[in-house]
Coordinates of C-alpha atoms and ligand atoms in Angstrom, one line a residue:
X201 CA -54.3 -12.8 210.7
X202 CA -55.6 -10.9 213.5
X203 CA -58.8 -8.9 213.4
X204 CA -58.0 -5.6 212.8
X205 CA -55.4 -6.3 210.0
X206 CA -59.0 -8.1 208.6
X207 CA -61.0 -5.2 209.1
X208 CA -58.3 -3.2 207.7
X209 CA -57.9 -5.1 204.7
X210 CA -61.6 -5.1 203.7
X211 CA -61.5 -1.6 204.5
X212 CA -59.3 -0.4 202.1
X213 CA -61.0 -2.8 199.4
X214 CA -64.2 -1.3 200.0
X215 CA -63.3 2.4 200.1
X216 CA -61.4 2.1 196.6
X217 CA -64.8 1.0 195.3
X218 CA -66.2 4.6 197.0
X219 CA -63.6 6.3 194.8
X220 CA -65.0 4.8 192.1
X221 CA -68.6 5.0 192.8
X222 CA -68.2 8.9 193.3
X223 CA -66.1 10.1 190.8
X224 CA -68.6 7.6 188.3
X225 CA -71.2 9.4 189.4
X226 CA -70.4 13.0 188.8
X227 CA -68.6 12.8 186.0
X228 CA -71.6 10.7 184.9
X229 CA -73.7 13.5 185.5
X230 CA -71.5 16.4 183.0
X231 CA -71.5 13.1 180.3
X232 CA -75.5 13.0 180.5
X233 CA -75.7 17.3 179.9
X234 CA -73.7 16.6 177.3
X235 CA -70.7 18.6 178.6
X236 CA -67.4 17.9 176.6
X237 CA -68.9 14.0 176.9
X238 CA -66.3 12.7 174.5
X239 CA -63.3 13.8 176.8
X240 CA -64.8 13.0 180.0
X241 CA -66.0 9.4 178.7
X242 CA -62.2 8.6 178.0
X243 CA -61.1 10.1 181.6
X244 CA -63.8 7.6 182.9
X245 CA -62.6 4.4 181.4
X246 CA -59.1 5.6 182.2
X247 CA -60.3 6.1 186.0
X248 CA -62.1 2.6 185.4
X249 CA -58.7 0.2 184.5
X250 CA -57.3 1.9 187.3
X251 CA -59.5 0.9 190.2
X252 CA -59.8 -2.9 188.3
X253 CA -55.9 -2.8 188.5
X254 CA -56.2 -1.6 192.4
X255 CA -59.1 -4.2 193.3
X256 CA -57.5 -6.9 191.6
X257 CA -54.4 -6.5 193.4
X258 CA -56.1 -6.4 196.2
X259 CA -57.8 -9.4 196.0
X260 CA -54.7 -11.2 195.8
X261 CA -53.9 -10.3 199.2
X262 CA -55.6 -12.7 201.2
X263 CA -54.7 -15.4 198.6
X264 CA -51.0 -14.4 199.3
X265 CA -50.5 -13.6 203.0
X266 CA -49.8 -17.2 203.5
X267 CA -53.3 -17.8 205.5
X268 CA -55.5 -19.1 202.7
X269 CA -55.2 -22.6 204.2
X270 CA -55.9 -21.3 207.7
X271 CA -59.2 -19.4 206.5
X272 CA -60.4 -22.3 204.9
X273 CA -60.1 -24.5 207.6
X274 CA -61.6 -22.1 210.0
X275 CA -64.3 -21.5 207.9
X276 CA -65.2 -25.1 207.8
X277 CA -64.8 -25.8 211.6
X278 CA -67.2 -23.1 212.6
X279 CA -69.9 -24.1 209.9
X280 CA -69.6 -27.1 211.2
X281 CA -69.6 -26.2 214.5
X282 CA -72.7 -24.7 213.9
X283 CA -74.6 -27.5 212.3
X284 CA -73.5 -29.9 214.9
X285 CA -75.0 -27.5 217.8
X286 CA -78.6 -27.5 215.2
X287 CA -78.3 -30.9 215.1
X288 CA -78.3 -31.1 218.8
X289 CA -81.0 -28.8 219.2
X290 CA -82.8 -30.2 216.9
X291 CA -82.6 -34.3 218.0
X292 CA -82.9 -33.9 221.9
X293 CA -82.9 -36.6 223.9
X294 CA -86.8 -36.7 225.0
X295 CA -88.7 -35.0 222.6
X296 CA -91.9 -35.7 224.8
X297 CA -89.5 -33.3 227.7
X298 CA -87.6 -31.1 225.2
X299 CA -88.7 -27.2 225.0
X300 CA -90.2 -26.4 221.7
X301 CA -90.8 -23.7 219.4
X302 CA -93.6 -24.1 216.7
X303 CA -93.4 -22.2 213.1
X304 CA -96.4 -22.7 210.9
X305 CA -95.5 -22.1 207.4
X306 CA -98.6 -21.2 206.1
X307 CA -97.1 -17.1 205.2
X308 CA -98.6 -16.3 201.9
X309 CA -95.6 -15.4 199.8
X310 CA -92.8 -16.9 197.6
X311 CA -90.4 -19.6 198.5
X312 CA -87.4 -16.8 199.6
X313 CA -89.8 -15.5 201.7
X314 CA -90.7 -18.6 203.7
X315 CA -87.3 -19.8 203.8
X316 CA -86.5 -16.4 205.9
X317 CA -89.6 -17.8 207.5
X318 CA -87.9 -20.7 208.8
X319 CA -84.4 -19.4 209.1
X320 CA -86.0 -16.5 211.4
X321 CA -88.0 -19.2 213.1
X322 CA -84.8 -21.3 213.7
X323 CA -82.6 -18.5 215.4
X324 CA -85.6 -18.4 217.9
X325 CA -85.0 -21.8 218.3
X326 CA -81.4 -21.2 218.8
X327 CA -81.5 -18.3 220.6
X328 CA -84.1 -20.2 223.7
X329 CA -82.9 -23.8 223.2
X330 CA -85.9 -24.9 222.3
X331 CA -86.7 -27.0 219.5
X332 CA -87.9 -26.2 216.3
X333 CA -91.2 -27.5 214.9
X334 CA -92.4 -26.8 211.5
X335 CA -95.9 -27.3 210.9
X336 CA -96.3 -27.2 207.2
X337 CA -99.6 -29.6 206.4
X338 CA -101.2 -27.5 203.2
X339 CA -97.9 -25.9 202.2
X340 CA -98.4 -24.1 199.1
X341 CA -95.7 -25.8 197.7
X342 CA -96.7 -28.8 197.9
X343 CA -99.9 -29.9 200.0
X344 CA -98.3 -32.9 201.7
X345 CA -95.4 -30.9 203.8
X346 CA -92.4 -29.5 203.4
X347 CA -90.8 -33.4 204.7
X348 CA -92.0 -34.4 201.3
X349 CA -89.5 -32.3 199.3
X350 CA -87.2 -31.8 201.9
X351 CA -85.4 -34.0 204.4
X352 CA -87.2 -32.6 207.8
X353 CA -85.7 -30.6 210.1
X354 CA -85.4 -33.1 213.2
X355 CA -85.0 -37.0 212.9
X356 CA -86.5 -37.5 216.6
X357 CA -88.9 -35.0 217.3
X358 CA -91.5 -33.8 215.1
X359 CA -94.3 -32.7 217.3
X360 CA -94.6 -31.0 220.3
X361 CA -97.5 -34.0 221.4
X362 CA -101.0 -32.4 223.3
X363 CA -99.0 -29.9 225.3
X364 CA -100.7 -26.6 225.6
X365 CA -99.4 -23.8 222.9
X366 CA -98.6 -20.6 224.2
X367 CA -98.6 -17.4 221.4
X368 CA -95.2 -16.0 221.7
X369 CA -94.7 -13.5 224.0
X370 CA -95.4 -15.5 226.9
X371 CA -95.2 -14.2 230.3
X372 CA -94.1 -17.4 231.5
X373 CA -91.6 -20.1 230.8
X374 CA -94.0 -22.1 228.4
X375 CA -93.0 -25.1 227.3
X376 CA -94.2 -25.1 223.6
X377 CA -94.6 -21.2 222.1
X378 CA -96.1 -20.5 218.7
X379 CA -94.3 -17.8 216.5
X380 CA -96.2 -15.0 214.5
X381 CA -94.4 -13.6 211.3
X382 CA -91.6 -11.6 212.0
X383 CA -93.1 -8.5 210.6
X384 CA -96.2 -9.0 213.1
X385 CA -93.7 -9.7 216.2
X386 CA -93.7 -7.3 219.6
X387 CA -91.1 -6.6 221.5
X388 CA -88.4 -7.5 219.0
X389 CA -86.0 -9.6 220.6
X390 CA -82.2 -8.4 220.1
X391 CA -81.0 -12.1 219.1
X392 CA -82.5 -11.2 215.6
X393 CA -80.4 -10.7 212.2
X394 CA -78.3 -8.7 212.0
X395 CA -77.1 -10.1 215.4
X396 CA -74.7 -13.0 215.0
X397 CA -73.3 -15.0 218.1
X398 CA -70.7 -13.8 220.6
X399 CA -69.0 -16.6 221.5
X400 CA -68.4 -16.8 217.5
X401 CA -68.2 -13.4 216.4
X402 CA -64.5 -13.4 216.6
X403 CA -63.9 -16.3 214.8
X404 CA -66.1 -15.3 211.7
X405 CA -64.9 -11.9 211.4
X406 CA -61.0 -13.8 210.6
X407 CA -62.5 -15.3 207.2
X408 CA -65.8 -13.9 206.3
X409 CA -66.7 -9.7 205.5
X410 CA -70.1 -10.0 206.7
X411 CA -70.5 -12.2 209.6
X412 CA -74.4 -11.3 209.5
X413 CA -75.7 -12.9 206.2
X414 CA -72.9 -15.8 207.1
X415 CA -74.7 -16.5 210.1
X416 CA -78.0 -16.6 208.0
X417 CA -76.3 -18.6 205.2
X418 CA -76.1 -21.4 207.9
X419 CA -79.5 -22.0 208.9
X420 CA -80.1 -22.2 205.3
X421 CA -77.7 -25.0 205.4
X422 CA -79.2 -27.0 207.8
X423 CA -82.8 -26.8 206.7
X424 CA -82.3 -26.5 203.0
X425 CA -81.3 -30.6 201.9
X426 CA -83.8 -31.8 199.0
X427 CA -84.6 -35.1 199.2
X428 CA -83.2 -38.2 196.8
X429 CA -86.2 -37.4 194.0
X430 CA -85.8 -33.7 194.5
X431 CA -81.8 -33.6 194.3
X432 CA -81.9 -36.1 191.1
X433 CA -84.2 -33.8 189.0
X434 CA -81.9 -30.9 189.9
X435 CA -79.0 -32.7 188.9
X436 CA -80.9 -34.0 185.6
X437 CA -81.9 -30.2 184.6
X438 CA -78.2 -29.1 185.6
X439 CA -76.6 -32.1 183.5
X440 CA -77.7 -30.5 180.4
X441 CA -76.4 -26.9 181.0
X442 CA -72.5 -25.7 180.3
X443 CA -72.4 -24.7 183.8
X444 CA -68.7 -24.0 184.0
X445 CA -66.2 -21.4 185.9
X446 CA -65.7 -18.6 185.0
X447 CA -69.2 -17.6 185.2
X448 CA -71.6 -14.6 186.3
X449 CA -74.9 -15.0 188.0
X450 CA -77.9 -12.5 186.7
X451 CA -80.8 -12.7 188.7
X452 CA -83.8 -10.7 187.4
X453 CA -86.5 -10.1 189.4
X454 CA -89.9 -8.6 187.1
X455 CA -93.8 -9.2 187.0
X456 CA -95.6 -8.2 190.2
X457 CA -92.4 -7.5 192.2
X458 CA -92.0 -4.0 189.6
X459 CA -93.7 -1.0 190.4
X460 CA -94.6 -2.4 194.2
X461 CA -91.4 -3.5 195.7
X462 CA -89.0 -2.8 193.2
X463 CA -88.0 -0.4 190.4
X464 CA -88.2 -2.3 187.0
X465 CA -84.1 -2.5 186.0
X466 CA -83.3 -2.8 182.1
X467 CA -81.0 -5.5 181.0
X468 CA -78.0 -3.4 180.2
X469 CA -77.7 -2.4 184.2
X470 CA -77.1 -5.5 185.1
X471 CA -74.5 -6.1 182.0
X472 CA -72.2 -3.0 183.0
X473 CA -71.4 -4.8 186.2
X474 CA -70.8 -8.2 184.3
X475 CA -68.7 -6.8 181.3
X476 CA -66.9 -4.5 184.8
X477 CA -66.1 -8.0 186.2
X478 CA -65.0 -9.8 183.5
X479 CA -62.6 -6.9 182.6
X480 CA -61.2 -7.2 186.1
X481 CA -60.6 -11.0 185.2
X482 CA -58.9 -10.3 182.5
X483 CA -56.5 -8.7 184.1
X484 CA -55.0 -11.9 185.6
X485 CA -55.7 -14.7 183.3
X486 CA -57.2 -15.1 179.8
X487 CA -61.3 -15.7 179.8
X488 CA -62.6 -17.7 176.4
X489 CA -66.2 -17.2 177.1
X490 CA -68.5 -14.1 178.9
X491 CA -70.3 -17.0 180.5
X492 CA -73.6 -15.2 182.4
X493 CA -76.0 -17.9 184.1
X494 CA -79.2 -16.0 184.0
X495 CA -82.0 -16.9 186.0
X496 CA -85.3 -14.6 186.3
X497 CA -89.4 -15.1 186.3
X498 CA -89.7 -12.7 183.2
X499 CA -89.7 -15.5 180.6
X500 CA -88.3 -13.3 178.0
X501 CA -85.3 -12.1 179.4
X502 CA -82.8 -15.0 178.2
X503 CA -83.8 -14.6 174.7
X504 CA -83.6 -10.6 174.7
X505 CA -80.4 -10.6 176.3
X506 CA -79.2 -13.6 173.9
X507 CA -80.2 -11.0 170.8
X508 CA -78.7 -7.7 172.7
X509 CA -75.4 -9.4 173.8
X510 CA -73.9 -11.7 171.1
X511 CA -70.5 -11.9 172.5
X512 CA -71.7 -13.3 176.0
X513 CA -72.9 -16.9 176.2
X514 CA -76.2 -17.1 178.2
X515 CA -77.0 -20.4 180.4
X516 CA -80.4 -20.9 181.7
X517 CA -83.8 -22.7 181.2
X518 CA -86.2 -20.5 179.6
X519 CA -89.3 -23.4 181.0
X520 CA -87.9 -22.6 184.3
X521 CA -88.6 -18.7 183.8
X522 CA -92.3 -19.2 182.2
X523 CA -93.2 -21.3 184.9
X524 CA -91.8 -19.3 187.7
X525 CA -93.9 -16.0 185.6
X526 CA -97.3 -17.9 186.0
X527 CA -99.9 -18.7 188.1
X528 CA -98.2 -21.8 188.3
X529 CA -95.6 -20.2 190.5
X530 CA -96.5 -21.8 193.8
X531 CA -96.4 -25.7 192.1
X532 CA -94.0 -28.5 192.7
X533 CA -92.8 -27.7 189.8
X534 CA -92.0 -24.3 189.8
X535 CA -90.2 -25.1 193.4
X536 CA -87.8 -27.6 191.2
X537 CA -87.2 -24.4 188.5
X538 CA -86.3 -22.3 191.6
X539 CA -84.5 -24.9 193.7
X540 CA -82.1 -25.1 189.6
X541 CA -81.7 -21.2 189.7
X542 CA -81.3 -20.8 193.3
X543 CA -78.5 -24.1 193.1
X544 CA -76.4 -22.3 189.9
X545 CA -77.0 -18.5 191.4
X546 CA -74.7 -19.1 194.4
X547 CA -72.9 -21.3 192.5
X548 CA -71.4 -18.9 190.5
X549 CA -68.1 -16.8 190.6
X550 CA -70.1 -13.7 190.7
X551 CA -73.8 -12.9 191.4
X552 CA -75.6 -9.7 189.7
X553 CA -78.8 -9.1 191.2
X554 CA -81.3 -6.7 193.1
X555 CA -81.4 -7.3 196.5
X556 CA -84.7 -6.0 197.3
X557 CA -85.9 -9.8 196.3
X558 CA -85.7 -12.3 198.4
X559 CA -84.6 -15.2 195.6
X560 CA -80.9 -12.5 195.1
X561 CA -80.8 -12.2 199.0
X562 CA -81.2 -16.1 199.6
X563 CA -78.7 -17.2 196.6
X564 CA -76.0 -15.0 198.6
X565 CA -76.7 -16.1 201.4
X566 CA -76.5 -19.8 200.0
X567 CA -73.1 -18.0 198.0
X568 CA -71.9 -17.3 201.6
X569 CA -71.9 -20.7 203.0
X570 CA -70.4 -22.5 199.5
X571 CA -67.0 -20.6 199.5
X572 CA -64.9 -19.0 202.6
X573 CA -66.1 -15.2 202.2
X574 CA -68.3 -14.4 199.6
X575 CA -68.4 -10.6 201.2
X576 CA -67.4 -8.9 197.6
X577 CA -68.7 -11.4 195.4
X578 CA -71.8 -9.7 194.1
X579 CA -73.3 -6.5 192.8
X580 CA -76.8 -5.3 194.2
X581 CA -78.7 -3.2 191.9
X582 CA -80.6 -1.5 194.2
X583 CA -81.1 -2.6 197.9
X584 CA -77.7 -3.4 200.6
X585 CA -77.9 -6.6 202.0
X586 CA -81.0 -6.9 204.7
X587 CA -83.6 -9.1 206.7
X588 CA -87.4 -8.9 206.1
X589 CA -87.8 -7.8 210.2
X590 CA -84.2 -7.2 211.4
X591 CA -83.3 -5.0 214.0
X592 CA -82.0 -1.6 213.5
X593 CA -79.1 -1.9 211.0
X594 CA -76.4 0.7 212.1
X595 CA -73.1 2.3 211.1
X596 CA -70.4 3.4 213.1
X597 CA -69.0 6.8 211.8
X598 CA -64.7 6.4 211.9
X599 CA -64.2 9.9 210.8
X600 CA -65.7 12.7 211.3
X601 CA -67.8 15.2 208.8
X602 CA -69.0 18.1 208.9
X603 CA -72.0 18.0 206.5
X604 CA -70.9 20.0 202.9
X605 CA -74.2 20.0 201.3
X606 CA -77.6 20.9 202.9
X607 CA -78.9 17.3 202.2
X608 CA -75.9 15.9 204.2
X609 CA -75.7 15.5 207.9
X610 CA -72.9 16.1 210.3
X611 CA -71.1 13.4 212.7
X612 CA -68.7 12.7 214.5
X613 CA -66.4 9.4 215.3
X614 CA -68.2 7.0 217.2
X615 CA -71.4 7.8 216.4
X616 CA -74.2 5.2 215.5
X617 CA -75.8 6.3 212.4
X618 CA -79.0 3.9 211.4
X619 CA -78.8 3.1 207.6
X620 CA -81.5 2.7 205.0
X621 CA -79.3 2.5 201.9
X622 CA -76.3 2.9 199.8
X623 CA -76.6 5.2 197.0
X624 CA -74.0 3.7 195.2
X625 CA -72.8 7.3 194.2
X626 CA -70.2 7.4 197.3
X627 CA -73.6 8.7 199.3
X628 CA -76.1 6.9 201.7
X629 CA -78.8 7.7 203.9
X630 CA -78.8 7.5 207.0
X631 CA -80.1 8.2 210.4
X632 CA -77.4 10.2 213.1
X633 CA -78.8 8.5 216.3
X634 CA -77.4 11.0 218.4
X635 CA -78.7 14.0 216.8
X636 CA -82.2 12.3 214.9
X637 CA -80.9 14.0 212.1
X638 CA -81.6 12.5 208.8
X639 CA -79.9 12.8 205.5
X640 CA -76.6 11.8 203.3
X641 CA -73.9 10.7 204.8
X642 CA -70.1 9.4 202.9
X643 CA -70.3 5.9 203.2
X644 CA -66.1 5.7 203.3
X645 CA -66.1 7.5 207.2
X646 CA -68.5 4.8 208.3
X647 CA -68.4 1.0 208.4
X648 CA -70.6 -1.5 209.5
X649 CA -71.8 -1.8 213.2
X650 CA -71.6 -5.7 214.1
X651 CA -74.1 -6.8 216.6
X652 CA -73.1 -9.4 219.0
X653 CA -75.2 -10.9 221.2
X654 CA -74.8 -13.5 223.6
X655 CA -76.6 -16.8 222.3
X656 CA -76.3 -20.0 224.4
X657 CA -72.9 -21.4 223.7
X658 CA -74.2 -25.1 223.5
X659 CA -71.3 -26.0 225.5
X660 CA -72.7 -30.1 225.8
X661 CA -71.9 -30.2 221.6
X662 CA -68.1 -30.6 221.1
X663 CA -65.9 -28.0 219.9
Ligands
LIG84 P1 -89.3 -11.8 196.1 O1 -90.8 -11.6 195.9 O2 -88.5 -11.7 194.9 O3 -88.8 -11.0 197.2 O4 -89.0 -13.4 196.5 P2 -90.0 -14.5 196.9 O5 -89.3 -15.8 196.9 O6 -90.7 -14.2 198.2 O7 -91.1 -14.6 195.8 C1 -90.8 -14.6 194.4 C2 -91.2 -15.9 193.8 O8 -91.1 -15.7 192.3 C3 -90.2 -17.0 194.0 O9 -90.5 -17.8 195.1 C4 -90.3 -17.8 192.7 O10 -91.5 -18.6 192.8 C5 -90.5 -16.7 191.7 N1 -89.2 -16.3 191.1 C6 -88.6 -15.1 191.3 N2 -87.4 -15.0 190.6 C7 -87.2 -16.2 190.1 C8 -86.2 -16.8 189.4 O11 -85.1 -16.2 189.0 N3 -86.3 -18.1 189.0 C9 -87.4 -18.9 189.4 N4 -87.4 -20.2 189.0 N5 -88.4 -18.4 190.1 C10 -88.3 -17.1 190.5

């Protein structure tokens, strides 16, 4: 299928969704003053089988236009395109020679975070050819390294020797450079998320919605493979759930992430977009079981939401939780429970979560590299998709608008407009970059700004 019948495609499936998300909105307004609520809750659900009905048609599209088969493979010749190329970057020929990049993984946070760590650390490495070298001696994790959970990043080259280490930015062409955190980095360089690859840009945008978390979803690929002892104890705690299709991921996010990073979201908000998918389902084939793998570091979530919700059968490890909610979070152990939830997360059909963690953001990501597009396969409760540090994250108004409302801003077609969120109401915010204005925009007239840059097309790894 070419690219613009793609775009097209996805386009239309989003913008139903806006309907949706407006008219809920407003008319959810006159139901909470208590204007003729009886009559305007039945024109809701009647507005709500309709755009199931529409979605669900249109997700049949793709698996009828007779290029499943070509998607699939395409999908699995560029991820593998891609891990061949890390491989290569990662085992050169002289180590003692090779270029190298050094990433210390002594950032103070949870395990999401420091993967982004190391994924941000390895599109460095990508993006300079040099090699990537992860010093993680004293890991919180586990004191011994990160090679002792996980199989390590290079088989050949593991040090970068007595050479001098230069602090990135260097003014020179050093031969080993030390990274700072991302959030501490000057003069940003462009090959950042949410830049993907030119030379494969055009080939993702065929299968996959959003190119950008894709791209991320690989380097999580190639860094994330547990060791023999590691992988048998996830399969062990795995063994003994009913892990079966179909099935709904919940991930939710409490203790110290509410009230600093995130608003504290009550059960039932995640619920209304699980019963609104399994309603869809319905639609095209009989479901036995409201199966909802529910994974959080609140231990008492999975035994509220078992009392509150009866008709829905909860999966999930409630040890796995209690751990994860104590000062036992940043154990061995607690990196199994995560490395279980993290495994049956983007395993799942569906994800429900709040993307302002870093545990939702990394199982999509992991989502996006299990299935061929998992672009629509998830509801976030608050946040759209992001990286801790990217670049600018722009839209590109299609339409133009001519703001209604004095909280809205006016733009016209072309325009870049840098986001900050989707409202979820129809609305975001956003920032008009050629008029600095600031304010609401209609997310339908805009869609999202891919940014391509040209990374070295490792031409010496075979197509
Ligand atoms: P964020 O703080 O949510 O953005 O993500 P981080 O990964 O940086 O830190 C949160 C930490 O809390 C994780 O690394 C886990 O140790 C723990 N955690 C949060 N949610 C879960 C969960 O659903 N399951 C488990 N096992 N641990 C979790």
């Amino acid at each position: 299928p070419s690219e613009e019948y793609e775009n097209l495609r996805r386009r239309i499936y989003s913008n139903t969704k806006e309907i949706w998300y407006y008219i809920n909105h407003e008319i959810g307004k006159l139901i909470a003053d208590e204007v003729k609520a009886d009559s305007l809750q039945a024109i809701l659900n009647q507005v709500a089988d309709r755009k199931r009905s529409l979605l669900s048609d249109q997700e049949k599209l793709p698996e009828l236009d007779g290029y499943k088969e070509w998607r699939e493979t395409e999908a699995a010749n560029v991820s593998e395109l891609v891990q061949r190329r890390l491989k290569h970057l990662q085992n050169p020929p002289d180590c003692r020679d090779a270029r190298k990049v050094i990433c210390n993984l002594n950032k103070g946070c949870g395990f999401g975070c420091q993967l982004h760590h190391i994924v941000y650390c390895l599109i460095f490495a990508y993006a300079t050819e040099r090699t990537l070298i992860l010093n993680s001696k004293g890991w919180r994790y586990n004191s011994k390294g990160w090679d002792y959970v996980f199989h390590p990043i290079s088989d050949s080259c593991t040090t970068s020797y007595d050479d001098k280490v230069m602090p990135w930015p260097v003014s020179y062409d050093a031969k080993v450079v030390s990274l700072p955190f991302i959030d501490s980095i000057s003069q940003k360089p462009k090959f950042l998320p949410l830049a993907i690859p030119k030379d494969l840009a055009h080939r993702i945008v065929r299968f996959n919605g959003d190119p950008a978390s894709w791209w991320i979803g690989q380097m999580l690929k190639y860094i994330l493979k547990p060791r023999t002892t590691m992988q048998k104890a996830i399969n062990e705690t795995i063994a003994n759930m009913n892990f079966k299709s179909p099935i709904v991921g919940v991930h939710i996010r409490r203790t110290d992430k509410v009230g600093t990073e995130a608003a504290f979201h009550h059960i039932h908000e995640y619920m209304t977009h699980v019963k609104d998918y399994y309603d869809q389902l319905e639609l095209t084939r009989p479901v036995d079981t409201r199966r909802v793998y529910l994974a959080s570091d609140d231990a008492n979530v999975l035994e509220d939401a078992r009392k509150k919700y009866p008709e829905y059968e909860f999966i999930g490890d409630a040890s796995i939780a209690k751990t994860a909610a104590t000062h036992r979070r940043y154990t061995p152990l607690s990196l199994a429970g995560l490395l279980v939830d993290l495994h049956m997360l983007s395993t799942c059909d569906y994800i429900v979560c709040t993307f302002s963690s870093q545990v939702g953001r990394v199982a999509y990501e992991i989502m996006q590299t299990n299935r061929v597009d998992a672009s629509q396969s998830f509801f976030s409760l608050d946040d759209i998709y992001y990286f801790g540090g990217q670049n600018a994250h722009d839209r590109r108004a299609l339409m133009p608008h001519t703001a209604n409302a004095k909280d809205e801003i006016s733009f016209q077609v072309g325009d870049l407009i840098g986001v900050a969120g989707n409202h979820w109401n129809g609305f975001g915010r956003g920032t008009n970059k050629r008029t600095n204005l600031n304010g609401l925009i209609p997310w339908y007239k805009t869609a999202d700004h891919l940014v391509l840059y040209p990374f070295p097309e490792y031409k010496q790894v075979p197509l």
